[in-house]
XYZ file of C-alpha atoms in Angstrom:
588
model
C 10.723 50.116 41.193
C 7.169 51.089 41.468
C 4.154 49.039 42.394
C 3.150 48.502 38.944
C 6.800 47.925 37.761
C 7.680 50.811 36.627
C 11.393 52.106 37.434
C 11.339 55.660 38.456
C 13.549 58.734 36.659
C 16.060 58.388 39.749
C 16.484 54.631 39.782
C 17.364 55.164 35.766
C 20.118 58.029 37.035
C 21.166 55.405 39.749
C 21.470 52.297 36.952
C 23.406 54.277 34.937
C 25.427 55.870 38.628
C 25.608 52.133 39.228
C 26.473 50.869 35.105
C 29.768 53.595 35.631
C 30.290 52.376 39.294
C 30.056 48.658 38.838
C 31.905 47.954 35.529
C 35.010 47.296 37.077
C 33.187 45.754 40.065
C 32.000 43.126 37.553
C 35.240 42.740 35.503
C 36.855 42.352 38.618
C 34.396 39.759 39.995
C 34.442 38.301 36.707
C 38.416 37.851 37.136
C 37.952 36.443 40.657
C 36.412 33.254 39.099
C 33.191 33.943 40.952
C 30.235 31.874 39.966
C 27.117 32.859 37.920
C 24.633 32.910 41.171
C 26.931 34.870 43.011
C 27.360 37.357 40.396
C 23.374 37.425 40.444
C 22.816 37.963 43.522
C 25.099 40.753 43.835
C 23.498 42.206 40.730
C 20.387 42.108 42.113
C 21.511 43.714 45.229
C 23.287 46.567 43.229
C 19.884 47.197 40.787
C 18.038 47.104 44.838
C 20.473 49.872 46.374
C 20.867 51.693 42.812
C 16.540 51.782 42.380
C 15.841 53.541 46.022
C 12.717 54.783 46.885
C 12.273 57.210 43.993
C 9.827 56.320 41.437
C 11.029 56.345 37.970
C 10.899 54.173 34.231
C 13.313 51.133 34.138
C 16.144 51.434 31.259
C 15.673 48.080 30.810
C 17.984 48.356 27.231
C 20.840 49.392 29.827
C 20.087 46.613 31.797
C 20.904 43.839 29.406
C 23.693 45.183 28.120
C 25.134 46.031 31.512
C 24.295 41.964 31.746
C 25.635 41.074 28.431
C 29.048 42.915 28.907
C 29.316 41.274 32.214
C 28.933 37.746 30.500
C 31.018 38.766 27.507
C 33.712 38.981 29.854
C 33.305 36.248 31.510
C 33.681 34.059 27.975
C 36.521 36.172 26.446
C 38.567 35.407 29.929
C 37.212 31.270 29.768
C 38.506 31.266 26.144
C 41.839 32.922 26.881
C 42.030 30.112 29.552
C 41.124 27.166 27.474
C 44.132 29.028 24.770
C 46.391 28.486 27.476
C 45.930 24.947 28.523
C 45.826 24.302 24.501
C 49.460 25.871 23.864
C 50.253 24.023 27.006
C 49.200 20.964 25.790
C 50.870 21.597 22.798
C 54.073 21.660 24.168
C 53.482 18.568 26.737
C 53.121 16.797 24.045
C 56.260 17.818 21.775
C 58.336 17.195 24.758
C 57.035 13.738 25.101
C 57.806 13.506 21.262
C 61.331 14.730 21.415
C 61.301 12.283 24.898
C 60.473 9.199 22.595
C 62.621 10.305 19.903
C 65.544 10.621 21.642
C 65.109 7.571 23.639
C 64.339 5.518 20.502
C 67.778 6.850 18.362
C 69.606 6.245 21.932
C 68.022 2.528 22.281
C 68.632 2.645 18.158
C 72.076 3.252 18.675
C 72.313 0.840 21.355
C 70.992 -2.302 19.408
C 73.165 -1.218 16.657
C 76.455 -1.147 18.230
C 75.745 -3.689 20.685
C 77.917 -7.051 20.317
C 75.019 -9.531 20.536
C 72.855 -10.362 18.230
C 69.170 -9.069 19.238
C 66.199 -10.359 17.480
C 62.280 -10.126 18.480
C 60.435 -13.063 17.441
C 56.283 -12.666 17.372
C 54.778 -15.230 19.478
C 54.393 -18.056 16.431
C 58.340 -17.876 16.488
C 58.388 -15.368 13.338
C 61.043 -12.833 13.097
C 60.142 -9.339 13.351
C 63.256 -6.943 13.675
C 67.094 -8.123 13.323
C 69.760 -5.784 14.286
C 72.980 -5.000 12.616
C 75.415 -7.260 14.870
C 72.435 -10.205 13.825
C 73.169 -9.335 10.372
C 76.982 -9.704 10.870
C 77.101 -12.662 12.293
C 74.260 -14.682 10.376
C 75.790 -12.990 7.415
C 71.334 -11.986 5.788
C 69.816 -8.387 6.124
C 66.984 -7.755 7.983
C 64.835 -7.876 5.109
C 65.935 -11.727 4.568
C 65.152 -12.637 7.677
C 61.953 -10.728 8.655
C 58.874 -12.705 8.679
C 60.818 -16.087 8.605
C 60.585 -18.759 11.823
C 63.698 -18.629 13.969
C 65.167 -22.010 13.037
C 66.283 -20.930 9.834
C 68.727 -19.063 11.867
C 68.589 -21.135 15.143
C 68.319 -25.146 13.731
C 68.035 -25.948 17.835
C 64.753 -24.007 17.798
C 62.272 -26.206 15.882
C 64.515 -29.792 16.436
C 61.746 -30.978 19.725
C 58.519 -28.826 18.910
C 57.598 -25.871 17.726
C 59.532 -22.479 17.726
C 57.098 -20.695 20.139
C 57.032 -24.063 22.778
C 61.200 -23.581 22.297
C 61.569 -19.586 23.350
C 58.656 -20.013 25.854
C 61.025 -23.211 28.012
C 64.388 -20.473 27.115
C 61.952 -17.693 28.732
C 60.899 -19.400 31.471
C 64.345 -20.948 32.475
C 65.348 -16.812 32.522
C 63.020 -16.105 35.096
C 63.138 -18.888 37.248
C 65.772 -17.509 39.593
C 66.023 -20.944 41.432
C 68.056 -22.572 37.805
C 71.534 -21.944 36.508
C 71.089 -18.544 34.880
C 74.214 -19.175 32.657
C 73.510 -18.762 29.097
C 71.872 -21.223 26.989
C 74.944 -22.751 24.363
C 73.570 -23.749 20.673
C 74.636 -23.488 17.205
C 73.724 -21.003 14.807
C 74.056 -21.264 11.370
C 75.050 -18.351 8.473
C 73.498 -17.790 5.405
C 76.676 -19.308 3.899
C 75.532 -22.656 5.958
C 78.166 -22.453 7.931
C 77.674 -23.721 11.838
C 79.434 -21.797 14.513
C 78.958 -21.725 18.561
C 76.611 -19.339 20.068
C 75.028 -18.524 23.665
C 71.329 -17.736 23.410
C 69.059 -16.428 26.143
C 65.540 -15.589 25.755
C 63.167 -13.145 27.603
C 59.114 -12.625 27.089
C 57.635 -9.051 27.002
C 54.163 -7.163 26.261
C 54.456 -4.563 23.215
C 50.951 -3.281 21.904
C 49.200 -6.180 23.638
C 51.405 -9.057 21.912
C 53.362 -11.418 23.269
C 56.987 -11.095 21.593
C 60.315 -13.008 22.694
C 63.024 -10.773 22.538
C 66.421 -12.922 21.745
C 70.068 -11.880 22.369
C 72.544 -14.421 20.442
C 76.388 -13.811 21.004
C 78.881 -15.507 18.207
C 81.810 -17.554 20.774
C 83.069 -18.752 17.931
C 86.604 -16.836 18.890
C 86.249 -17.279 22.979
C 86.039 -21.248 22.150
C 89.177 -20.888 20.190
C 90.859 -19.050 22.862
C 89.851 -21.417 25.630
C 90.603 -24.240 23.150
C 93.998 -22.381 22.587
C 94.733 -22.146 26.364
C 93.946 -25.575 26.933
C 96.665 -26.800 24.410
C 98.749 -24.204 25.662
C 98.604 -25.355 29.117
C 98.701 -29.034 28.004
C 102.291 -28.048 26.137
C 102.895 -26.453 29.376
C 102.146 -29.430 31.209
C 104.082 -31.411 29.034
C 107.168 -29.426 29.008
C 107.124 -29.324 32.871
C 107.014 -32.730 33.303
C 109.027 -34.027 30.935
C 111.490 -30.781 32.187
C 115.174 -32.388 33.434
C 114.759 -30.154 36.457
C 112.525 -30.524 39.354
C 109.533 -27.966 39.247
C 107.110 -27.012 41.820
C 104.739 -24.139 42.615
C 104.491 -22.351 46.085
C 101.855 -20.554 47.730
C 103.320 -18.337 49.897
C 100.224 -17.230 51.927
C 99.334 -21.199 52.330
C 102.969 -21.901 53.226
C 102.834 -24.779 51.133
C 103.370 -26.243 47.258
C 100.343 -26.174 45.085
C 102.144 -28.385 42.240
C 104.776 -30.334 41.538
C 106.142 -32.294 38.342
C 106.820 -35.966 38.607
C 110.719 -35.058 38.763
C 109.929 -33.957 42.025
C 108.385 -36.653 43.461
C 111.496 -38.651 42.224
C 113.633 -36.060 43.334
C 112.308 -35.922 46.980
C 111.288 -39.464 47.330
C 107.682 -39.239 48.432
C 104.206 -39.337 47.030
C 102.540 -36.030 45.433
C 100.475 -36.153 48.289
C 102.768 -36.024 50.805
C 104.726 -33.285 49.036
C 101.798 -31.198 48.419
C 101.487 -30.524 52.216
C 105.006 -29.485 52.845
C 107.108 -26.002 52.086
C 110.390 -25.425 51.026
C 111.951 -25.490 54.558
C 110.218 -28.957 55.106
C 112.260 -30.182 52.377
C 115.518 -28.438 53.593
C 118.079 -29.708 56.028
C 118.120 -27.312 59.356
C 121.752 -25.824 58.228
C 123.021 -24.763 54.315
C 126.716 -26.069 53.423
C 128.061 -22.965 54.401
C 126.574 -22.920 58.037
C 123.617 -20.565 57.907
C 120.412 -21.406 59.038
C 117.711 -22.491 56.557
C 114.887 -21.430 58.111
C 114.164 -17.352 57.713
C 116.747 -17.200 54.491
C 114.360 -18.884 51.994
C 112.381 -15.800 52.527
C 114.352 -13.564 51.488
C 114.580 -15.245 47.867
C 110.907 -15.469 48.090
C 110.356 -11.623 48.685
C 112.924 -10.508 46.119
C 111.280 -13.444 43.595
C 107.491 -11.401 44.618
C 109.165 -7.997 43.852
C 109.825 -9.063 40.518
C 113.614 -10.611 40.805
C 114.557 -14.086 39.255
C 116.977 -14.553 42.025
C 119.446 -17.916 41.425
C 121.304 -19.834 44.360
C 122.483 -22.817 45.692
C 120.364 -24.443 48.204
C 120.831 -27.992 50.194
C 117.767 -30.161 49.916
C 117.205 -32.854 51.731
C 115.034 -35.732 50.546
C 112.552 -38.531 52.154
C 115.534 -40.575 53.073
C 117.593 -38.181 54.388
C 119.664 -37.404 51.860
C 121.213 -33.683 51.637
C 121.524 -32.921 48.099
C 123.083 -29.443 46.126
C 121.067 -27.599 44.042
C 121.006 -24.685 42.021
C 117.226 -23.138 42.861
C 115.859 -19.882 40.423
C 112.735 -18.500 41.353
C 110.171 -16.532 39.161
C 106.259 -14.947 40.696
C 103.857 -16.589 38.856
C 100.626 -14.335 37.300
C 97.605 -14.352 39.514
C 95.099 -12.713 40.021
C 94.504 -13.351 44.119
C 97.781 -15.405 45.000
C 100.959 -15.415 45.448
C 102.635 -18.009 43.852
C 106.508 -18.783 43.117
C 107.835 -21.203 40.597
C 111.073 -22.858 41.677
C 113.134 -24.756 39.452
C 115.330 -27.006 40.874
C 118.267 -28.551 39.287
C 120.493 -31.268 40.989
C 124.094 -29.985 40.445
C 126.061 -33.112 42.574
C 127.794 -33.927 39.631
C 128.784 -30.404 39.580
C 129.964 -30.089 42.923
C 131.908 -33.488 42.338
C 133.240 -31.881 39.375
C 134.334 -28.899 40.796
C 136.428 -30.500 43.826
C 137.793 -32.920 42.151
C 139.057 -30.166 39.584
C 140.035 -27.978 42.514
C 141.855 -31.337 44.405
C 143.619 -32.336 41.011
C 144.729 -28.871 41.149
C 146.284 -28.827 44.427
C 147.791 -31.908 43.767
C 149.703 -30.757 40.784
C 150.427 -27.767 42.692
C 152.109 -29.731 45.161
C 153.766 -32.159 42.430
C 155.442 -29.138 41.358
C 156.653 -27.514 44.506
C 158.510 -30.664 45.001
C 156.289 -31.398 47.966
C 157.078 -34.984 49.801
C 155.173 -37.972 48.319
C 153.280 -38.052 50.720
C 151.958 -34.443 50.760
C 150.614 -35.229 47.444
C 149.337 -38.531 48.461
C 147.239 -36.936 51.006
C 145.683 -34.381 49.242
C 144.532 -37.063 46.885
C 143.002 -39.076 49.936
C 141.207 -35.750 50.745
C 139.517 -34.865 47.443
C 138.520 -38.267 47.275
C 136.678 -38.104 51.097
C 135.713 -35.259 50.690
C 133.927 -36.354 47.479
C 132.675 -39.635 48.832
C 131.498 -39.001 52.533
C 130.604 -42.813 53.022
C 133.749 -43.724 52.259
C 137.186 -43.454 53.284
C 140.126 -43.589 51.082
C 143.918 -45.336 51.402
C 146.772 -45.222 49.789
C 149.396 -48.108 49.917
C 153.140 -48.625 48.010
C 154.324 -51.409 47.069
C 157.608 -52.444 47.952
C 159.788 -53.645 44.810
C 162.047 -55.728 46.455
C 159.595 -57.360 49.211
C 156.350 -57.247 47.151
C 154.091 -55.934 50.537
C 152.447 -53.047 50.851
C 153.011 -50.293 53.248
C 150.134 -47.609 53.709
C 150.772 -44.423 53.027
C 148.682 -42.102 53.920
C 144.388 -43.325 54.486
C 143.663 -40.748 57.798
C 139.850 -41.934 57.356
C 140.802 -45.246 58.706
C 141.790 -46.663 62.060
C 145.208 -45.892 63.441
C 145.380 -50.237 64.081
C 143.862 -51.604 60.661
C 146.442 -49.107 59.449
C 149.159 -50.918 61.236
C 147.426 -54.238 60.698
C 147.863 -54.076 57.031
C 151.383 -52.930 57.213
C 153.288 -55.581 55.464
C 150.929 -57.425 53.137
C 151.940 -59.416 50.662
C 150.848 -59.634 47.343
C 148.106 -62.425 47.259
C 144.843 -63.378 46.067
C 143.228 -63.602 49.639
C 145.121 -61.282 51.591
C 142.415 -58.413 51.037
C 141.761 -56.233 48.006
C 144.632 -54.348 47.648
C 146.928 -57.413 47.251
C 144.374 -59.062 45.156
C 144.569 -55.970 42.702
C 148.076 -56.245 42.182
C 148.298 -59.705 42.089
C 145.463 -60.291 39.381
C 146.628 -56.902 38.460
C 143.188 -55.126 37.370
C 140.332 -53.362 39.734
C 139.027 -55.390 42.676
C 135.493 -54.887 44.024
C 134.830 -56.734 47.230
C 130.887 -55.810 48.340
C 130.961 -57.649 51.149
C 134.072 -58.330 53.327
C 132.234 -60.745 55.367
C 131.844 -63.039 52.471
C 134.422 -62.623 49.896
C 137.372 -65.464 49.624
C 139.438 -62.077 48.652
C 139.563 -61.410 52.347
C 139.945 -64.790 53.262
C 143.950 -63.751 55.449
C 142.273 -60.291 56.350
C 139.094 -60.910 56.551
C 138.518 -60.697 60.808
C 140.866 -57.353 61.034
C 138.886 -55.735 59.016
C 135.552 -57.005 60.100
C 136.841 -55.851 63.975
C 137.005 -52.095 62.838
C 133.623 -52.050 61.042
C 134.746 -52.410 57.565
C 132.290 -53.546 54.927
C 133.219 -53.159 51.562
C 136.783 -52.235 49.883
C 137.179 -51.148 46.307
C 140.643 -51.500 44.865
C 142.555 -50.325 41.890
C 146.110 -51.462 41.364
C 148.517 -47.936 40.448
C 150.849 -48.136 37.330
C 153.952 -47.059 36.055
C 154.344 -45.940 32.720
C 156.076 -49.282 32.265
C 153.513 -51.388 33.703
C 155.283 -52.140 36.633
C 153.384 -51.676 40.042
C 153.609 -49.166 42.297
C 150.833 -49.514 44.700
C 146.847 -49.295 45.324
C 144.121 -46.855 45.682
C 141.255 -48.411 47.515
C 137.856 -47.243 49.501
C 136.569 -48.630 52.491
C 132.842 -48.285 53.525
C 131.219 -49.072 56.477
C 128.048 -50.217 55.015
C 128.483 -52.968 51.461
C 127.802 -52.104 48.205
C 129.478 -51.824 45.352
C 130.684 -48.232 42.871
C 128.539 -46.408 40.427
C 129.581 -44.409 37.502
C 130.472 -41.807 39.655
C 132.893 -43.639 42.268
C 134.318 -45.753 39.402
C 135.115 -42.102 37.362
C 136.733 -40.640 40.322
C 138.685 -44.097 41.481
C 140.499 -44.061 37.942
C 141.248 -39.986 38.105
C 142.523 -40.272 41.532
C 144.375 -43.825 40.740
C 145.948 -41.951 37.413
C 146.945 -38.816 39.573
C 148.670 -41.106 41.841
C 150.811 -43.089 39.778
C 151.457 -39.668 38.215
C 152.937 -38.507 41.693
C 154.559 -41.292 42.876
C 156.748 -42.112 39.292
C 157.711 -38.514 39.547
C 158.898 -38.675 42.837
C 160.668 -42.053 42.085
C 161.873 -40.527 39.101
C 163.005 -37.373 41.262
C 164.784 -39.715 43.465
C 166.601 -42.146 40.812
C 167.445 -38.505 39.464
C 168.806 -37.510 42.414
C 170.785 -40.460 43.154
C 172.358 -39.785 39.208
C 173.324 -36.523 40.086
C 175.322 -37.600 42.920
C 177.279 -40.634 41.599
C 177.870 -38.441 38.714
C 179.025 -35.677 41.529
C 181.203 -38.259 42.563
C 182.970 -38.944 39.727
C 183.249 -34.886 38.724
C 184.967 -34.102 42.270
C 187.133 -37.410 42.452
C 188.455 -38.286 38.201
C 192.472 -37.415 37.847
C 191.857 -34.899 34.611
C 190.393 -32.013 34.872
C 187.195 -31.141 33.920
C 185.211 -28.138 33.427
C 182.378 -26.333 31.237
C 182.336 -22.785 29.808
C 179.641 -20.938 28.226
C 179.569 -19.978 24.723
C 181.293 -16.630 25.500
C 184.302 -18.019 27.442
C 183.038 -18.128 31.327
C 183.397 -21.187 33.695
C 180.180 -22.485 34.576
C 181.727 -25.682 36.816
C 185.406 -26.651 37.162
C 186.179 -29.334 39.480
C 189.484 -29.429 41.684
C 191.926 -31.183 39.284
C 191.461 -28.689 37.271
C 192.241 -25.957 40.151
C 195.214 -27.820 41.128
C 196.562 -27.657 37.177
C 195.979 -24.151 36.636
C 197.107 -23.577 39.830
C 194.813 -21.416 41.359
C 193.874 -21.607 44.820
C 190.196 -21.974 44.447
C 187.362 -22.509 42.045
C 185.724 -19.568 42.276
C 189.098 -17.527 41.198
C 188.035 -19.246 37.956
C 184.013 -18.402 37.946
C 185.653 -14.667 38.744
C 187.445 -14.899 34.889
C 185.399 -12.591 32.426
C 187.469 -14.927 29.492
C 189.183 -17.742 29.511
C 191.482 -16.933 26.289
C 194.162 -15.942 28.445
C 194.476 -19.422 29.682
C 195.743 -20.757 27.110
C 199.186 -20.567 25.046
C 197.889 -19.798 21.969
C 194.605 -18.108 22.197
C 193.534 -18.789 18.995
C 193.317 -22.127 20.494
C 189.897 -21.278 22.281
């Protein structure tokens, strides 16, 4: 550029030198996001180098298009930017739309398969949205309900104040962490106008800037039925197990101890529910079973087959408060729960069973022994030993009666003292000379409590007392014919008198004893028959004999030898027929 401003020939050649050499210097600059004062200055520089010291005319036309081209560029790229952050706007904000729309069917979806009842209530208690479940249970559509207050559904709501004062206490009792955060119980009521049992609980929120109460409602109508229904179920339970014949109780095996019991049991063991709540079954057992094993260690194994699933059932000795030992028949069965272990035993008192049982087994060996032909007094002491065996407190004695001297001789009583034995030898039938004689002599049962004090032992009364007996219980034995034959009595150490069960066995064990001694008497009269008649078969003049249907001698006696002159009787037995015996056969 010249002093007067003119742009030389050469500085022209070198714009348009510098217009080829700087286009893509300026797109490039342009695309390097420089600023506009930068790209001035380094315009200016280039239009400084390009001008030189030639002299020349501007091309100032060249100039500003150079310029304008530069800052054409510079807008097409700015647009092209601002298209960009447009389309990705664009899409931002579809995906937030698809975002909300999928959260809002999945929340949708939610509410509508949900089992409460969820309903938003505006902050003047109004209801704004109801969902399906709300419409099941209240029985209205949303449409019904929507814009009415929430008592027409909730009756609870508006009974002390207003709707709004109601959900704000439900709210706040939700967020105060230091209150029961159980549900809220009310009654809701149906468009039918029906009442049924609901929980309610309440929380506030912020939607647009309002204050709404969102409420969940859940219809117990069916869980209050079902607890109802348990409750009766374990009140018939309750029922049946203590009103059960057998005793009942509940273990806990981990605690080692019972967690129930029925009232049979406390009768059963003789102690206070208390008291029987802290013991286990070996507590309550004696240290050794009836057949000599150890009780302690073999409970368990019932116990582990009974938690394995088993129902095993044995026979277990028990032993009560006073010390009684008592048979049982015990079946176990696990019990449901969810975190313990716990066995139901029921226990069933089978004494009368056992009783049963050996007194069937000793009437059995008794018979067995009436048959064999045994000696009386075989029979008599297997009698003596059903009957101690049957009554441990007692010991039993059998005495005959002497027809000709009326006194008693014992017969068999090994319970009782070699010398009271031989002390009572020879009794005579009385009315103070003991029971035994008194029984025959008044000739029904005799039960003497108390030695010490009864005028029935009045002649016996010191021998007796001397070997520790207390009590004697008599029964007189009969003949078929009435006559007596002796007495079956039971001595005890400590006085009392018979139950059911001692006065049951006394009159089985009396019968059974007449029973064997009239046989044996019977036996012997036949016996004694047989012999005289013996007698007179070996001894008459005539002779006698008996054949059998086909002719064969079944007995001859010796006349009847010596006749038929043979030398012995069995030269007769020997004779296939006896036709040829006589003169005419047609005889026989």
């Amino acid at each position: 550029m010249s002093k007067d401003g003119g742009v030389t020939v050469a500085a022209v050649q070198s714009i348009e030198d510098l217009h080829g050499a700087t286009d893509p210097l300026i797109t490039a600059t342009g695309t390097t996001g420089l600023s506009n004062t930068a790209l001035n200055r380094l315009l200016a520089e280039q239009l400084r180098l390009a001008a030189g010291p030639s002299p020349g005319e501007t091309d100032l036309v060249r100039l500003l298009k150079l310029v304008s081209r530069h800052y054409d560029s510079v807008d097409e790229e700015r647009r092209g930017i601002v298209r960009s952050m447009q389309l990705m706007s664009d899409e931002a904000q579809e995906l937030t739309r698809e975002i909300r729309e999928q959260t809002a069917s999945q929340l949708q979806a939610i509410l509508d398969h949900i089992k409460d009842a969820i309903i938003t209530v505006d902050e003047t208690g109004h209801v704004e949205t109801f969902n399906p479940t709300g419409e099941r249970i209240f029985g209205y559509s949303q449409a019904e309900v929507t814009g009415r207050t929430l008592d027409h559904l909730i009756p609870e709501a508006a009974e002390q104040g207003s709707v709004s004062d109601y959900l704000a206490r439900l709210a706040a009792r939700l967020d105060d962490t230091h209150v029961d955060l159980a549900a809220h119980e009310t009654w809701g009521r149906s468009k039918e106008g029906t009442r049924f049992e609901a929980e309610i609980a309440v929380s506030e929120a912020r939607v647009n800037r309002r204050r709404v109460y969102v409420v969940c409602l859940r219809d117990i109508t069916d869980r209050r039925n079902a607890e109802q229904a348990l409750r009766d179920s374990e009140a018939r339970n309750r029922t049946l197990v203590e009103n059960a014949p057998e005793v009942i109780v509940v273990f806990d095996v981990d605690k080692g101890c019972f967690v129930d019991v029925n009232e049979n049991a406390v009768r059963f063991f003789r102690m206070d529910r208390s008291a029987l709540l802290k013991l286990g079954p070996e507590q309550v057992s004696p240290a050794a079973q009836a057949d000599g094993t150890s009780s302690f260690g073999v409970a368990r194994g019932y116990i582990d087959r009974a938690l394995q699933g088993e129902t095993p059932v044995f026979e277990w000795l028990h032993r009560d408060a006073a010390g009684n030992d008592i048979p049982c028949e015990v079946r176990l069965v696990r019990l449901p729960s969810s975190g313990r272990a716990l066995i139901r035993g029921s226990i069933t008192d089978i004494t009368d069973r056992k009783r049963g049982e050996l007194v069937a087994s000793g009437e059995r060996r008794v018979f067995e022994k009436i048959a064999s032909h045994a000696h009386l007094s075989v029979a008599l002491e297997a009698i003596t030993e059903v009957v101690d065996k049957v009554c441990p407190d007692g010991s039993c004695a059998i005495s005959l009666l002497s027809p000709q001297t009326q006194t008693f001789q014992v017969a068999t009583a090994p319970g009782l003292p070699e010398e009271f034995r031989a002390a009572m030898d020879g009794t005579p039938v009385g009315a103070r000379n003991g029971s035994c004689a008194a029984a025959v002599y008044l000739g029904r049962q005799v039960i003497v409590a108390d030695i010490a004090k009864d005028a029935l032992w009045e002649q016996r009364r010191d021998v007796a007392l001397q070997h520790g007996l207390r009590a004697c219980w008599s029964s007189p034995i009969v003949a078929g014919n009435g006559a007596a034959l002796g007495t079956l009595a039971i001595y005890r150490r400590q006085t009392g008198t018979p139950g059911r069960r001692e006065n049951d066995l006394m009159a089985r064990m009396t019968q059974l004893a007449g029973i064997a001694i009239e046989r044996r008497r019977a036996e012997d009269a036949l016996r004694a028959s047989e012999a005289k008649f013996r007698g007179l078969f070996e001894n008459v003049m005539e002779g006698v004999y008996q054949t059998s249907r086909e002719g064969r001698f079944l007995s001859v006696n010796p006349a009847l030898v010596r006749i038929l002159g043979f030398d012995s009787a069995e030269e007769l037995y020997a004779l296939n027929d006896t036709t040829s015996l006589y003169w005419n056969p047609e005889d026989r």
